CSV table of C-alpha atoms and ligand atoms in Angstrom, one decimal:
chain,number,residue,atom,x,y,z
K,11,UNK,CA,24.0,17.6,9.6
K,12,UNK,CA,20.5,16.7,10.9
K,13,UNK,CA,19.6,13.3,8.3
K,14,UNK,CA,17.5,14.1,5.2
K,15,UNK,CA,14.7,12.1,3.5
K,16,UNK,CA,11.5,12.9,1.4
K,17,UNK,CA,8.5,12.2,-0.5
K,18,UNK,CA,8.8,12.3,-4.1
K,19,UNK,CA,5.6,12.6,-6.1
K,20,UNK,CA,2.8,15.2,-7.4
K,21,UNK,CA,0.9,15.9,-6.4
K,22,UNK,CA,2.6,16.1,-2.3
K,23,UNK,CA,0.9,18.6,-0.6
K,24,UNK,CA,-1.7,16.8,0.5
K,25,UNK,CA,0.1,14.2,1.7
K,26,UNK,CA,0.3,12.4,5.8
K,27,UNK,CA,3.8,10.8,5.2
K,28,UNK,CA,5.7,14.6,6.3
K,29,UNK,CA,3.5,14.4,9.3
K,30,UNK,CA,3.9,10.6,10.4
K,31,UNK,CA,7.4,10.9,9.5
K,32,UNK,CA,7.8,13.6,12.2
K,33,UNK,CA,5.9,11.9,14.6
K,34,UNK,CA,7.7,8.6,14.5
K,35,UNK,CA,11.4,10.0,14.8
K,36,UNK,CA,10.5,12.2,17.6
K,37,UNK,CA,9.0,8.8,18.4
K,38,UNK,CA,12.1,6.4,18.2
K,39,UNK,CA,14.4,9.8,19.1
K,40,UNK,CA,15.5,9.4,15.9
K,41,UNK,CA,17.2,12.9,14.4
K,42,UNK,CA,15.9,13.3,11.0
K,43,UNK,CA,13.4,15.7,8.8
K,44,UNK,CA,11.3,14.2,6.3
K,45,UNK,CA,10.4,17.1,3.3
K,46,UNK,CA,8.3,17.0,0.1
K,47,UNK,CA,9.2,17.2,-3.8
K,48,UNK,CA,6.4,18.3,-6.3
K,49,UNK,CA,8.1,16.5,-9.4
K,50,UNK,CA,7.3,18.0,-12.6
K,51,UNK,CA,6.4,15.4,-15.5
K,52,UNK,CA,9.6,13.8,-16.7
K,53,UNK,CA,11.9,15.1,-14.0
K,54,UNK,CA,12.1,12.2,-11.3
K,55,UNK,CA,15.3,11.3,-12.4
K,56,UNK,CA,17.4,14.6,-12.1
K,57,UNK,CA,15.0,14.9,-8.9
K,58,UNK,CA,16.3,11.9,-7.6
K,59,UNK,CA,19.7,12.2,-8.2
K,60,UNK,CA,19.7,15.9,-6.9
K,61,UNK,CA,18.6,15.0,-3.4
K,62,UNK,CA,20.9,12.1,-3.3
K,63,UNK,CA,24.1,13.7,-4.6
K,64,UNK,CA,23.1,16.6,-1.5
K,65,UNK,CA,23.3,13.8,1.0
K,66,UNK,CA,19.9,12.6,1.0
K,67,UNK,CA,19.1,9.2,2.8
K,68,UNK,CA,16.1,8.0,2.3
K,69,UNK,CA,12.7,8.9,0.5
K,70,UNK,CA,9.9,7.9,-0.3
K,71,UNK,CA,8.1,7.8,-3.9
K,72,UNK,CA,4.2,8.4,-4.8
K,73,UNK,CA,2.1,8.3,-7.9
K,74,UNK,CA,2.8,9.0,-10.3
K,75,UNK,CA,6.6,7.9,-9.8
K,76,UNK,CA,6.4,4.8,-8.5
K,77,UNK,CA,7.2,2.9,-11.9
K,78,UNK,CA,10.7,5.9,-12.4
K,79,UNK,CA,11.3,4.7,-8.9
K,80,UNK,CA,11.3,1.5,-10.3
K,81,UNK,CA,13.8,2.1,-12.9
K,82,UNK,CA,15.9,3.9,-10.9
K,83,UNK,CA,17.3,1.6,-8.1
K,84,UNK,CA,20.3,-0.2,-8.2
K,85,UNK,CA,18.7,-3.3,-6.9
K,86,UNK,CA,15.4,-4.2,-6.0
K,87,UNK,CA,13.8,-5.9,-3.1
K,88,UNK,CA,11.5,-9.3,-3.8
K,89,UNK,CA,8.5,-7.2,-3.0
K,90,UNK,CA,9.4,-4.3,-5.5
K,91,UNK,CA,10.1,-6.6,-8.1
K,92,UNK,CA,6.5,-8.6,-7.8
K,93,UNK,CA,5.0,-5.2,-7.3
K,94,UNK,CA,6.4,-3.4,-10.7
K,95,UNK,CA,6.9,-0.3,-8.7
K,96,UNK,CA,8.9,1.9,-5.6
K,97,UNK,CA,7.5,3.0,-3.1
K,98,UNK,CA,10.8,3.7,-0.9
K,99,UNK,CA,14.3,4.1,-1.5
K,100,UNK,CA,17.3,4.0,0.4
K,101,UNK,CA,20.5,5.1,0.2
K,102,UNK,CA,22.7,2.1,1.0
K,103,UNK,CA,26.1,2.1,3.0
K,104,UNK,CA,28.0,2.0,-0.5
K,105,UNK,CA,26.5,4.6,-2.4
K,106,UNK,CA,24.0,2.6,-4.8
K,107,UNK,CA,20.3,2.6,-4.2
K,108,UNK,CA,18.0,0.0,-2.9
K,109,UNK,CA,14.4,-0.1,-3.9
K,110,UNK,CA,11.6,-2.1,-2.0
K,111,UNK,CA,7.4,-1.2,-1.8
K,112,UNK,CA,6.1,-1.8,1.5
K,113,UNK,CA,2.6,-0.9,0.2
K,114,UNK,CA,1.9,-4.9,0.7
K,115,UNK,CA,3.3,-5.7,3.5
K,116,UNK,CA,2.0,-1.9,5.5
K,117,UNK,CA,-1.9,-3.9,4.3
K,118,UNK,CA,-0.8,-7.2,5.8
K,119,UNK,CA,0.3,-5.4,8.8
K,120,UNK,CA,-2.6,-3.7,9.0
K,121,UNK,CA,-4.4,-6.5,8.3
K,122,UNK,CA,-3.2,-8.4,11.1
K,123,UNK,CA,-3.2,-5.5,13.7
K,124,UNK,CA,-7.1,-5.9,13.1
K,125,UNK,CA,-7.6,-9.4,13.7
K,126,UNK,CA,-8.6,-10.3,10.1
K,127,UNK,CA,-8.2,-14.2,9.3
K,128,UNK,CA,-6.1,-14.8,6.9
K,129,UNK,CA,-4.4,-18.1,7.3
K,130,UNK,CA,-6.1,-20.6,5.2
K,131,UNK,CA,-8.6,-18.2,4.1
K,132,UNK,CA,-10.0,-17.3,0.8
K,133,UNK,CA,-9.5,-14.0,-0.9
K,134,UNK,CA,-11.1,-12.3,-3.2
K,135,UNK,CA,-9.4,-9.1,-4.3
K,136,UNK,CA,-11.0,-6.6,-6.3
K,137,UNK,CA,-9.5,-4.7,-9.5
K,138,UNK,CA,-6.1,-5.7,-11.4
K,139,UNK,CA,-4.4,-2.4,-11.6
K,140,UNK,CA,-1.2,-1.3,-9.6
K,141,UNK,CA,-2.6,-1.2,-6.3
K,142,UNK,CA,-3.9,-4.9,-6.8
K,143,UNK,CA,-0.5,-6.0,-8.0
K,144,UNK,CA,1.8,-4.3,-5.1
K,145,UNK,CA,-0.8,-6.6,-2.3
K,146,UNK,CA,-0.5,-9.7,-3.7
K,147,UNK,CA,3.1,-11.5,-2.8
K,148,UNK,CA,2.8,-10.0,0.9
K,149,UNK,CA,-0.8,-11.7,1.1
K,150,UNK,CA,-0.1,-14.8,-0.1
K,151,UNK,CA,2.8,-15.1,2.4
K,152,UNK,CA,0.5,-14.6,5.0
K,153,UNK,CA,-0.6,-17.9,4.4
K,154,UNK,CA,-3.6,-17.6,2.0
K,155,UNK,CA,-5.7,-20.7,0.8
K,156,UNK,CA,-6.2,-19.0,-2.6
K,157,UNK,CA,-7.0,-15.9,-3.6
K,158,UNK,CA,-9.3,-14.9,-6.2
K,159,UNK,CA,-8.8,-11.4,-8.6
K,160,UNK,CA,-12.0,-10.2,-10.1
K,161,UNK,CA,-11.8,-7.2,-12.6
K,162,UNK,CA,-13.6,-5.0,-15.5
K,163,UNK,CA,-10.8,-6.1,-17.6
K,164,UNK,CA,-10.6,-10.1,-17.1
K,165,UNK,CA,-7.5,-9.9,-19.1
K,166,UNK,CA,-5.6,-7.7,-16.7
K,167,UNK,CA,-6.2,-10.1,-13.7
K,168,UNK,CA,-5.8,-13.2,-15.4
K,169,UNK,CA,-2.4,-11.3,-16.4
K,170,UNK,CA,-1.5,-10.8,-12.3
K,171,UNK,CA,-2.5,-14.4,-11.6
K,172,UNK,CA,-0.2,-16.0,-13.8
K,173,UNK,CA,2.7,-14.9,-11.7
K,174,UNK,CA,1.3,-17.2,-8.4
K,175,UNK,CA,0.3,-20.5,-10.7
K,176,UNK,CA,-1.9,-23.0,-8.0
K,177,UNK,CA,-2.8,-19.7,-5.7
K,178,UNK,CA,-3.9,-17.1,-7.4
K,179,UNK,CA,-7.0,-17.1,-10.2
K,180,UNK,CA,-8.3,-14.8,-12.3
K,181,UNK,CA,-12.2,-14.2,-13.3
K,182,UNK,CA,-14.9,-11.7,-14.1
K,183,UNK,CA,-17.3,-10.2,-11.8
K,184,UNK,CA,-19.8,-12.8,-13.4
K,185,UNK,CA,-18.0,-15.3,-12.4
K,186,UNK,CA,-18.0,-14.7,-9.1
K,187,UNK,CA,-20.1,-17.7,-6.4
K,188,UNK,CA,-19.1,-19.3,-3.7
K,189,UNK,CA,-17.4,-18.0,0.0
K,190,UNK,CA,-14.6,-15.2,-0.2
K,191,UNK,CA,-13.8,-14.8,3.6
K,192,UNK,CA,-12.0,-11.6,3.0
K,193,UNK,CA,-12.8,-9.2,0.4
K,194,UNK,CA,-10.6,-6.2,-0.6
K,195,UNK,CA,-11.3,-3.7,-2.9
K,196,UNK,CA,-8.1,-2.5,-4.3
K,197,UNK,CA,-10.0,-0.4,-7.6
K,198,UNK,CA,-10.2,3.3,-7.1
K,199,UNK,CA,-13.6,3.5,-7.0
K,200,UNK,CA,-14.4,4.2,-3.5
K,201,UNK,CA,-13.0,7.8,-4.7
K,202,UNK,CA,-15.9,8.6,-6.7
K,203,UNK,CA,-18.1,7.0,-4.3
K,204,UNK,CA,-19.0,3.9,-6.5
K,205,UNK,CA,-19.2,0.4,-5.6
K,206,UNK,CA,-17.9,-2.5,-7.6
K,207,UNK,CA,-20.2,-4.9,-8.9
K,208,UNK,CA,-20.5,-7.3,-6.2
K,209,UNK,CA,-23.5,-9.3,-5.0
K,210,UNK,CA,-25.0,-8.4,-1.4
K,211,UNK,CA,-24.8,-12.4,-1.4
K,212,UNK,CA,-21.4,-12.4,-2.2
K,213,UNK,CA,-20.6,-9.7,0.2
K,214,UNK,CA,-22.8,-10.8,3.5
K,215,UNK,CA,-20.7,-14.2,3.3
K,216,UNK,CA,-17.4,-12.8,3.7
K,217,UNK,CA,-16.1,-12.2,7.5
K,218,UNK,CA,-13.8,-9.5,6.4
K,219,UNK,CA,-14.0,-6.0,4.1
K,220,UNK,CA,-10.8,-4.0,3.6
K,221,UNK,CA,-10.5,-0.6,1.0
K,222,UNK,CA,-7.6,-0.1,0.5
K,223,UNK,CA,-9.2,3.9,-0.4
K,224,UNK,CA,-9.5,5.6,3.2
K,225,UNK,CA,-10.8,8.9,3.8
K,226,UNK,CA,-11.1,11.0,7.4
K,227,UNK,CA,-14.4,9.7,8.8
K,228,UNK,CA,-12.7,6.1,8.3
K,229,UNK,CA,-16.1,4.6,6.3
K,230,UNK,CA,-16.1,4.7,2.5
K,231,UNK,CA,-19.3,3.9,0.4
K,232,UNK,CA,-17.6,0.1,0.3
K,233,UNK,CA,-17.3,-0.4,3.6
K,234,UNK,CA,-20.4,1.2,4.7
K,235,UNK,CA,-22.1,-0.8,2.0
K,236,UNK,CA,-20.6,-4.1,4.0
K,237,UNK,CA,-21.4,-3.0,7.1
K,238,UNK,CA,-24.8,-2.8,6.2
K,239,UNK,CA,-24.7,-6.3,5.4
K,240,UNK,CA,-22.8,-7.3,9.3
K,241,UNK,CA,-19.6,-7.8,7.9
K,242,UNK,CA,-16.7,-6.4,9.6
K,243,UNK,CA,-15.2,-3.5,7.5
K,244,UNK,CA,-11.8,-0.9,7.5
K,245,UNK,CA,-10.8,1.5,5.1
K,246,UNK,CA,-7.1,2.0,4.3
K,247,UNK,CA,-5.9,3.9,6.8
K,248,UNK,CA,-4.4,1.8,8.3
K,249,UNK,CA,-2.2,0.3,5.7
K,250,UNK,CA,-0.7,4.5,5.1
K,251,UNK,CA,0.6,4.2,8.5
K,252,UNK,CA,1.5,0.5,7.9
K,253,UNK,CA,3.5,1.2,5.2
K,254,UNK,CA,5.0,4.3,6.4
K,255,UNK,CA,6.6,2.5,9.3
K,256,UNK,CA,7.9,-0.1,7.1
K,257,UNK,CA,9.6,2.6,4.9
K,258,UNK,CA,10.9,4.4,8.5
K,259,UNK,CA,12.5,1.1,9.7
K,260,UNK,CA,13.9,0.1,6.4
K,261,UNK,CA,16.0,3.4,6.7
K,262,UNK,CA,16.6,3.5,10.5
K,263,UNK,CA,16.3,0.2,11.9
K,264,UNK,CA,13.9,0.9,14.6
K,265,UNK,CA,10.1,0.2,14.6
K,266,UNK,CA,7.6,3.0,15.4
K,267,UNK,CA,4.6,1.7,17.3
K,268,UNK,CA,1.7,0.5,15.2
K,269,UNK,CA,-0.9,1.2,17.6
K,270,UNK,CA,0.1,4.7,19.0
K,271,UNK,CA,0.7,5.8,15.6
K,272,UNK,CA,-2.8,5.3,14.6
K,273,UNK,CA,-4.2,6.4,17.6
K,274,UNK,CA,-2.2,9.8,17.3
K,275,UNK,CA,-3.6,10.3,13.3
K,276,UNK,CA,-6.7,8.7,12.7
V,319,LIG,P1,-4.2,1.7,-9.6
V,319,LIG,O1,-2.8,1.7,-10.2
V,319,LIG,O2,-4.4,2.8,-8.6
V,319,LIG,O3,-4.6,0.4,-9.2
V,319,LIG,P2,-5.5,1.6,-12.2
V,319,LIG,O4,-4.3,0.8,-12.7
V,319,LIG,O5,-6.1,2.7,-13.0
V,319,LIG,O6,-5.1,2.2,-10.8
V,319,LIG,O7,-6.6,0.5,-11.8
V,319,LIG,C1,-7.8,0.9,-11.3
V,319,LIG,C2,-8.6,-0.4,-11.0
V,319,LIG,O8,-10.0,0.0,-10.8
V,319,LIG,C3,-8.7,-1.3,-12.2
V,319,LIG,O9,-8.8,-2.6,-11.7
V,319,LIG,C4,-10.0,-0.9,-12.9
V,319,LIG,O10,-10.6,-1.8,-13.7
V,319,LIG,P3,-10.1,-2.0,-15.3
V,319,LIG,O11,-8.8,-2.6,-15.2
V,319,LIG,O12,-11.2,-2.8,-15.9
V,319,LIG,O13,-10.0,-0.6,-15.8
V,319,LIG,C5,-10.8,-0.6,-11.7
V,319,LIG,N1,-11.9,0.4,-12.1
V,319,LIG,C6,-11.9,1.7,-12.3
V,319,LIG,N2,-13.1,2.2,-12.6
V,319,LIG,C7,-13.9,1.1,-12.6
V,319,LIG,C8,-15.3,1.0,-12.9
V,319,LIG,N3,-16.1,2.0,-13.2
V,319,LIG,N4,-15.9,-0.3,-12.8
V,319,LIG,C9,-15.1,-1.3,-12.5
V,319,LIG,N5,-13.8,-1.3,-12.2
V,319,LIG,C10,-13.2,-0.1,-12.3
């Protein structure tokens, strides 16, 4: 029986994971398919539990079940726990179910794969919500100086910071002087085209631009919006494909390419 895994969420049908999926087992001659689960409100759990109990492997989990995910594992990877949410699951050798979110580390990847500098460096991360809070153990294991959260809602970033006392700060969008080398805009609203509320100051200083929003032509008004300014900028794409190799290795042990992968989908 050929090995089963999925993507949980709703909606799916939009979604690249089915298609990178295929690519990297044919890839890695790896003998797997890789379908999609529209999960009605409510539902993840009997979902869940269905595929599994049908000799499902692997899957993997988008909004809005990331937080059931969550609750549903057996035990948790570090990164799932700092996260708060699932991303992937896995079926382990004895039957229970393993939880981790490689949203982080698929950034840092992707991050790294495009020569951004960020040993020692100081980062400034825009927006406190779910997407800020799945980035931030992976980035300050990559050897961050400090790194700076700036959101609407002070509260809710001075909330994320208290979990990395001595790295991580919290502060308003007033706040905001000095040099932030790399700048990534984790809010959502590069999806309805808005910036944030950052200084052309602010932004011509940095060295490096990341949104972690991504859309076909690869520019989003963010990153045009630093380009303009000569700073280096990438949208997200990247960190899809980053984490989706992550989520293939953590279930088959082998590594798809980084840079082949991209090549084939952007
Ligand atoms: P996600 O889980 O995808 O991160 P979220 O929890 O809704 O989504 O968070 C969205 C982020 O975008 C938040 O940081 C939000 O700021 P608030 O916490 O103040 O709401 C930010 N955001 C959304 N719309 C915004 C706007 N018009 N101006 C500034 N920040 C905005």
């Amino acid at each position: 029986m050929t090995d089963k895994y999925v993507l949980f969420g709703n909606p799916v049908a939009h979604s690249m994971s089915p298609a990178l999926h295929a690519y990297f087992a044919k890839e890695t001659h790896q003998d797997l398919e890789y379908g999609r689960i529209l999960v009605d409100e409510g539902c993840f759990k009997q979902c869940a539990d269905e595929f599994f109990k049908n000799g499902g492997l692997g899957c993997n989990i988008t909004v809005p079940c990331k937080l059931d995910a969550f609750s549903y594992a057996d035990t948790l990877t570090e990164y799932a726990k700092a996260a708060g949410a699932v991303n992937t699951l896995k079926k382990m050798p004895d039957g229970s179910i393993l939880g981790d979110n490689t949203d982080g580390r698929g950034l840092v990847y992707d991050l790294k794969r495009l020569g951004c500098p960020l040993k020692d460096a100081h980062v400034l991360i825009i927006g406190a919500g779910g997407a800020a809070k799945g980035i931030l153990k992976p980035i300050i294991e990559s050897g961050v100086k400090k790194l700076t959260i700036v959101n609407r809602t002070v509260s809710k970033a001075l909330d994320l910071a208290i979990a990395y006392p001595g790295t991580v700060d919290g502060t308003s969008y007033e706040n905001l002087s000095g040099t932030y080398d790399v700048i990534i805009n984790a809010t959502s609203l590069s999806l309805k085209n808005e910036l944030p509320n950052i200084d052309d100051s602010i932004l011509s200083k940095a060295v490096f631009v990341y949104d972690l929003m991504y859309r076909p032509d690869g520019h989003t008004c963010f990153t045009d919006k630093a380009a303009s300014l000569g700073v280096k900028a990438y949208d997200g794409f990247g960190m899809l494909v980053g984490q989706a190799i992550l989520s293939f290795e953590l279930w088959r042990n082998v590594k798809p390419d980084f840079d082949n992968a991209i090549k084939q989908f952007r």
